[in-house]
Short mmCIF file of C-alpha atoms in Angstrom, two decimals:
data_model
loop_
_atom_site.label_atom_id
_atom_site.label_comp_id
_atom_site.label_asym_id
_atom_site.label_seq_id
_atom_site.Cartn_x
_atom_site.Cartn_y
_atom_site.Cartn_z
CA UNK C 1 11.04 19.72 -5.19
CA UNK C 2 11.35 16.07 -6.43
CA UNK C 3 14.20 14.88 -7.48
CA UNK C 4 14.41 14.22 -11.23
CA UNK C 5 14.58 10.45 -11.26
CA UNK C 6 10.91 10.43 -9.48
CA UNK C 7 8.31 10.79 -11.78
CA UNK C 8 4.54 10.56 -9.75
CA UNK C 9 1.92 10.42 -11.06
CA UNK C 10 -1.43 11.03 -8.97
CA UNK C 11 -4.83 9.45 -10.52
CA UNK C 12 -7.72 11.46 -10.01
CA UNK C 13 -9.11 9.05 -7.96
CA UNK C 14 -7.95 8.25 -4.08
CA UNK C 15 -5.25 9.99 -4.51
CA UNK C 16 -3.56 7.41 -6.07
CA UNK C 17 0.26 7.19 -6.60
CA UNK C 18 1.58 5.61 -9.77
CA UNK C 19 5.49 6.43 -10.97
CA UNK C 20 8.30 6.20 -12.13
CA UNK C 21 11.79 5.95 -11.06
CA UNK C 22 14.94 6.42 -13.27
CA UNK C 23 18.07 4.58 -12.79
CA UNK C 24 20.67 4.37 -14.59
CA UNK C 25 18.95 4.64 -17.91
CA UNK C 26 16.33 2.27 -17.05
CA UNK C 27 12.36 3.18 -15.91
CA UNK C 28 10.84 0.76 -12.85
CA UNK C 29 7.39 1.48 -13.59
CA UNK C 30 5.49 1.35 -9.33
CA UNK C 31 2.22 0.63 -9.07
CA UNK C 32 1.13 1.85 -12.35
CA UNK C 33 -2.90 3.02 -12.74
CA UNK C 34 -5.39 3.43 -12.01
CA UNK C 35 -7.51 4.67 -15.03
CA UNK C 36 -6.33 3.12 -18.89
CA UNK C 37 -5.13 6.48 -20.38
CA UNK C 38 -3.24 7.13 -16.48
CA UNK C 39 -1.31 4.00 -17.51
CA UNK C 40 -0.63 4.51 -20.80
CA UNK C 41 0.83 8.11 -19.87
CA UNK C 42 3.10 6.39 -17.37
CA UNK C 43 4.29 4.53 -20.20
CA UNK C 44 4.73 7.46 -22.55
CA UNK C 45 6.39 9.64 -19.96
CA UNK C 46 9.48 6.15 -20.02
CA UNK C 47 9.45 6.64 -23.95
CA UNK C 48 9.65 10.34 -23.77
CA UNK C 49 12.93 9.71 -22.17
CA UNK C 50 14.06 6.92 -23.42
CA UNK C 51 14.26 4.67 -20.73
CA UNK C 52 13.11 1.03 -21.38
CA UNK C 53 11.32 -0.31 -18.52
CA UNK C 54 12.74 -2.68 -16.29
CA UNK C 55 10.15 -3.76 -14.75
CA UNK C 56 6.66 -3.12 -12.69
CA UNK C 57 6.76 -3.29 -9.34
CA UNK C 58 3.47 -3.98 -7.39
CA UNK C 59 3.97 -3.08 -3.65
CA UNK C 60 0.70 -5.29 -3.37
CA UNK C 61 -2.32 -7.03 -4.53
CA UNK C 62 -4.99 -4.50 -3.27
CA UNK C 63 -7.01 -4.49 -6.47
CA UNK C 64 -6.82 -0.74 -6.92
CA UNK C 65 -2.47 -1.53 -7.34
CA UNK C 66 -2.85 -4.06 -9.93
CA UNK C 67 -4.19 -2.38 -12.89
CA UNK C 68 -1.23 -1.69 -14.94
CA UNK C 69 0.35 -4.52 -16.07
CA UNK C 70 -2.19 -5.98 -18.74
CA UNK C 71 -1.43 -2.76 -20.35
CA UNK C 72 1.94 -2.76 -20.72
CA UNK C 73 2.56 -5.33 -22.22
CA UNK C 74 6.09 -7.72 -22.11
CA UNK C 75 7.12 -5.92 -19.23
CA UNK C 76 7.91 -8.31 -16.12
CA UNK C 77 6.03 -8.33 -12.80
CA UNK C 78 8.08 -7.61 -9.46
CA UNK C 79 6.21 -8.68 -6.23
CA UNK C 80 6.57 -9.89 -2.87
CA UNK C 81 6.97 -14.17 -2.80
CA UNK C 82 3.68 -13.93 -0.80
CA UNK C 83 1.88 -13.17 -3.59
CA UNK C 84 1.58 -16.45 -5.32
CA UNK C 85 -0.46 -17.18 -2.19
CA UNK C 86 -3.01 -13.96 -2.12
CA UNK C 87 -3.51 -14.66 -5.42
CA UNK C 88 -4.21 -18.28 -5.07
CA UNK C 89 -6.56 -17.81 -2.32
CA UNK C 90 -8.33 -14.22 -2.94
CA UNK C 91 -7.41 -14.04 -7.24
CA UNK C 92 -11.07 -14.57 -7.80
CA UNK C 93 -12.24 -12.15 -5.44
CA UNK C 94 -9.55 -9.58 -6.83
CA UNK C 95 -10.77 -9.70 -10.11
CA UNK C 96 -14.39 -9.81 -9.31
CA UNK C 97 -13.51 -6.26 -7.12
CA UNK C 98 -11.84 -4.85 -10.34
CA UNK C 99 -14.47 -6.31 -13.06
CA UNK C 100 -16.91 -4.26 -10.77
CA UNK C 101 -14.88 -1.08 -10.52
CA UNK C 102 -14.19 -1.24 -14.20
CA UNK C 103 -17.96 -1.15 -14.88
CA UNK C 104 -19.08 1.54 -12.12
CA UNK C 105 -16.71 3.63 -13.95
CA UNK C 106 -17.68 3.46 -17.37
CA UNK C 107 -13.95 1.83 -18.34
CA UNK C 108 -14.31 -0.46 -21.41
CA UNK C 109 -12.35 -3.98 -21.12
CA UNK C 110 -12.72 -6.63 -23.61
CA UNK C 111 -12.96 -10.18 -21.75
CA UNK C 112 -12.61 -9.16 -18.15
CA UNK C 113 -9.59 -8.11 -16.08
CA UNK C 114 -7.19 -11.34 -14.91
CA UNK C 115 -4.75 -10.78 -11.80
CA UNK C 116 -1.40 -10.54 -12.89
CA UNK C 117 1.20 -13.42 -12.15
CA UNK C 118 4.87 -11.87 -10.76
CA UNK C 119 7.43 -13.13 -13.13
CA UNK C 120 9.86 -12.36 -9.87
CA UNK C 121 9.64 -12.37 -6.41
CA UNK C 122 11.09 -10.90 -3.19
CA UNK C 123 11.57 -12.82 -0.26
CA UNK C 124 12.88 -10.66 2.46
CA UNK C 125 15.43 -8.14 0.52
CA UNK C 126 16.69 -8.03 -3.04
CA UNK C 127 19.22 -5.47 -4.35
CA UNK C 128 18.21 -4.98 -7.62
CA UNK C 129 19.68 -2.22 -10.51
CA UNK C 130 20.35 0.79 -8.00
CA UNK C 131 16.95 -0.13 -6.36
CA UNK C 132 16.35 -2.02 -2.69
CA UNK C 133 13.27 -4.14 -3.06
CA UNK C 134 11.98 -5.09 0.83
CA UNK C 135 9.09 -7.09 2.17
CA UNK C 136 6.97 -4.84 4.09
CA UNK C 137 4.05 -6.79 5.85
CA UNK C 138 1.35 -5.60 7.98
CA UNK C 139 -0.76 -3.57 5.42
CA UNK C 140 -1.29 -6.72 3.65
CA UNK C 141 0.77 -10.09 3.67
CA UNK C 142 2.32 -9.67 -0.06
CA UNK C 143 3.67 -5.79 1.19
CA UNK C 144 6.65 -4.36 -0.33
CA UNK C 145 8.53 -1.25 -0.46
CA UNK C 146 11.39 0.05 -2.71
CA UNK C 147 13.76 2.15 -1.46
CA UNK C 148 16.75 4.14 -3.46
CA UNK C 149 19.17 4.79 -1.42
CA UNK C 150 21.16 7.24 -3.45
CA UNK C 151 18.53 9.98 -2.86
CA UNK C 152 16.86 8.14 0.08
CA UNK C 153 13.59 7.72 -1.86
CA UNK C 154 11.26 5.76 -0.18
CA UNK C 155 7.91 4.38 -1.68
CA UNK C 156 5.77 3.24 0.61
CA UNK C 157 2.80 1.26 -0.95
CA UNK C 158 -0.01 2.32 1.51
CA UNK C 159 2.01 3.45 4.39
CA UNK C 160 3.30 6.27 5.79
CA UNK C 161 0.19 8.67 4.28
CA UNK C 162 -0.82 12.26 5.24
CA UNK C 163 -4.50 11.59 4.93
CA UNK C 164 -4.86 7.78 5.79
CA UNK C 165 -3.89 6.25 8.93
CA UNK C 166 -2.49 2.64 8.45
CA UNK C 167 -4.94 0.40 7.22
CA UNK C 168 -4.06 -3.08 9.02
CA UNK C 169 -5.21 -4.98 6.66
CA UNK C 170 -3.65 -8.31 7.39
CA UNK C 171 -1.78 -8.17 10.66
CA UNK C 172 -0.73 -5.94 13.75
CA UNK C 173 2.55 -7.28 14.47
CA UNK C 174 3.83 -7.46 11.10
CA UNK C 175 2.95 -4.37 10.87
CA UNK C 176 4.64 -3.19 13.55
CA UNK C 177 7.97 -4.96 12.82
CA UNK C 178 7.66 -3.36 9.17
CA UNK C 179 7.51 0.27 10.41
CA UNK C 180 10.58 -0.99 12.80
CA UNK C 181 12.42 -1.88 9.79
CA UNK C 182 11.78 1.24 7.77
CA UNK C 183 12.64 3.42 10.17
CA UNK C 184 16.39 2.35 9.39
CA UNK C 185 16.68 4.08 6.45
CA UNK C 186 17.50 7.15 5.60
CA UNK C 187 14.52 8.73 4.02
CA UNK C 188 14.72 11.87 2.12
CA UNK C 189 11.94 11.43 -0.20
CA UNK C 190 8.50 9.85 0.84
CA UNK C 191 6.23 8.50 -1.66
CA UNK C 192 3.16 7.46 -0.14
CA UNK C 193 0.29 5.09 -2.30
CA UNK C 194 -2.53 7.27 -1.40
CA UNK C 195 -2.11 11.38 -0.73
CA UNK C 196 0.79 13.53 -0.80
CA UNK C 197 4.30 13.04 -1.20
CA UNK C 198 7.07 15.16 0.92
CA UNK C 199 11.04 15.63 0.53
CA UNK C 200 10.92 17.57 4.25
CA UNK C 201 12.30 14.61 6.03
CA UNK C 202 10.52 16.11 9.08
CA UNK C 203 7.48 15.69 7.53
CA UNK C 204 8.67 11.95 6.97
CA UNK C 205 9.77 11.26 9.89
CA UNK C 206 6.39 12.73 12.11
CA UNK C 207 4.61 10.12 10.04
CA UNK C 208 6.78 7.02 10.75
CA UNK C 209 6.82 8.25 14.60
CA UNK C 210 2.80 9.05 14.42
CA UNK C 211 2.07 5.99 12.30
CA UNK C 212 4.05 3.76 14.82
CA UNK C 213 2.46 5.20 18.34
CA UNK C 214 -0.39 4.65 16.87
CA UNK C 215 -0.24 1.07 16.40
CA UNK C 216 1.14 0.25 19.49
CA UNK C 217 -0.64 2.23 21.39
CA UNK C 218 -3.54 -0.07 19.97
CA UNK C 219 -1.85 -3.03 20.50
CA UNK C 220 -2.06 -1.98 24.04
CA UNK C 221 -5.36 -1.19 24.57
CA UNK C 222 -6.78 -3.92 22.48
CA UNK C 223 -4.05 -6.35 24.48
CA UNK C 224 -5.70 -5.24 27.60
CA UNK C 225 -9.49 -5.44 26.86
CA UNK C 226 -8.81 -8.90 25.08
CA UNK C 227 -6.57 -10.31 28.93
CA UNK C 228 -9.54 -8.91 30.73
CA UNK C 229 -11.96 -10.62 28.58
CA UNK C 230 -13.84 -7.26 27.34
CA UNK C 231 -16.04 -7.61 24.34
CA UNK C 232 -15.53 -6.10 21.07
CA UNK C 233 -17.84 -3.45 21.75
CA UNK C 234 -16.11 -2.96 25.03
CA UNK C 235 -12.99 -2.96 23.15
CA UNK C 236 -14.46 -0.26 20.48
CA UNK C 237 -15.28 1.87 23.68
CA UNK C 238 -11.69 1.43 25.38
CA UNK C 239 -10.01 2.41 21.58
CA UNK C 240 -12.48 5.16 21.17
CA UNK C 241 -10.16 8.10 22.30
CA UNK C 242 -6.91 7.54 20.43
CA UNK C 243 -5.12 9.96 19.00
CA UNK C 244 -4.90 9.25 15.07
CA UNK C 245 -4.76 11.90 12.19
CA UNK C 246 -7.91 13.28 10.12
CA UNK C 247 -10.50 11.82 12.93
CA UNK C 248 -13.85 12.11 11.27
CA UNK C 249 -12.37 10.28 7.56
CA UNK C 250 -10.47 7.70 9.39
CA UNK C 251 -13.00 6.83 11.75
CA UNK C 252 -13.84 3.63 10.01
CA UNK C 253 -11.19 2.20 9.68
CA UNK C 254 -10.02 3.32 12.59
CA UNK C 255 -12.68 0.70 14.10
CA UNK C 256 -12.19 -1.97 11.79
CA UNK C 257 -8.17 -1.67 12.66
CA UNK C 258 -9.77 -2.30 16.21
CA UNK C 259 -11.38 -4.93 15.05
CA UNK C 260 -8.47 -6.56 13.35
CA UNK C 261 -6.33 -6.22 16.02
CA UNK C 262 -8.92 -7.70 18.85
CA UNK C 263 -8.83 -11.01 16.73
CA UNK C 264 -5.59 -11.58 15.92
CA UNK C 265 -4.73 -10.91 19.94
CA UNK C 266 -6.91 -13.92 20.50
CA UNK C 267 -10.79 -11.90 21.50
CA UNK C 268 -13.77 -13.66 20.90
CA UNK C 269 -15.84 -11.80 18.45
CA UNK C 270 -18.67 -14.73 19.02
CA UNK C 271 -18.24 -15.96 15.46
CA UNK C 272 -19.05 -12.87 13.77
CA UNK C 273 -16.96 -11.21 10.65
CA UNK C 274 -15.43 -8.18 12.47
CA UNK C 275 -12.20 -5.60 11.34
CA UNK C 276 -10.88 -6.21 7.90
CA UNK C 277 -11.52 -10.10 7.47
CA UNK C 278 -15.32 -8.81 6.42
CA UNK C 279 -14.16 -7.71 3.48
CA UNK C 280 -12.54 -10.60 2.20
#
């Protein structure tokens, strides 16, 4: 069961997590989307009991995270400080991703979507109105998590998923260091941005543990290949075998983790676009 100050809300696409966490008679709206009327029920369900919003908090600038603020309107923008600098660098390619979505699905918009601009940021950790606000990079540079610790709730962004393994998206290390840093807390809730949430802190726990062996058991192999000057098909090969969860649905990025990792560990892809960078 979870607890009564977590609201989630899952789109019914990706198994998307939007919500809503109540404290002390205010509503931090996370990640709010993905869909218009998914928004606007997020919004209704803060009404409904009268809580005003504090704020929305976007663990990141992935562009299927950013969809709620232009519709709710006068309600400020919590992100991570890094993302003034995503959205200087990739804010055109964000919004040409969500124009695109918006018109494969058939979603009306008058004038094209615009990133949103955070009216505050976190830097490493800010205590904010019952909430812990912390800078969680690996996933992608802007990460960031919020954590109540007065139920040990725990929203991830996207980490710590049943279905997904982590997507390193932006950097190995950093993503290492954040799991590291989680695993300090004491989580009894997990909220996850994509898949299923859990209370059974067994449950949460077997995914930090999985989530982390995984990574460094590719840091390892990819280390290796990369000191003995393998190439990045020699380094697929070597990777091929780990042990990661739903195989056959993560097998992609499974590979372009690989390729991620063989980069920023200093291979030599021979100039070509390999791991995440390609879809900058």
């Amino acid at each position: 069961m979870i607890p009564p100050e977590l609201w989630i809300a899952q789109s019914r696409s990706m198994s998307y997590n939007a919500g809503v966490l109540l404290v002390e008679g205010r509503a931090w709206l996370i990640d709010p989307g993905v869909f218009p009327e998914e928004v606007d029920v997020i919004r209704k369900f803060a009404d409904g009991r009268k809580a005003k919003p504090a704020a929305i908090i976007l663990t990141h600038y992935h562009w299927d995270h950013i969809l709620g603020p232009e519709r709710l309107h006068g309600v400020p923008v919590i992100a991570q400080a890094k993302a003034t600098e995503v959205i200087a660098e990739h804010g055109a390619t964000i919004e040409k991703q969500v124009n695109q979505w918006l018109k494969d699905n058939d979603v009306r918009h008058d004038g094209g979507f615009r990133t949103p601009k955070p009216d505050r940021l976190v830097t490493e950790r800010l205590k904010l109105g019952g909430l812990e606000f912390i800078a969680a990079p690996g996933h992608a540079p802007e990460g960031l998590v919020v954590y109540e610790p007065a139920a040990g709730i725990l929203w991830a962004g996207d980490m710590l998923s049943d279905i997904e393994i982590p997507f390193v998206m932006d950097n190995l290390a950093d993503y290492i260091a954040t799991l590291n840093e989680l695993e300090e807390l004491n989580v009894r809730v997990l909220v996850p941005g994509h898949g299923a949430a859990t209370r059974d802190q067994r449950e949460a726990a077997r995914r930090q543990d999985e989530d982390l062996a995984y990574l460094l058991d590719l840091a390892e192999r990819v280390g290796r290949a990369v000191d003995a000057g393998a190439s990045f098909e020699e380094t697929l090969n070597l990777c091929a075998d780990m042990k990661y969860r739903h195989r056959e649905f993560n097998l992609g990025p499974h590979r372009l983790n690989v390729g991620t990792a063989f980069l920023e560990l200093g291979g030599d892809a021979g100039g070509r676009k390999v791991g995440w960078s390609r879809f900058e």
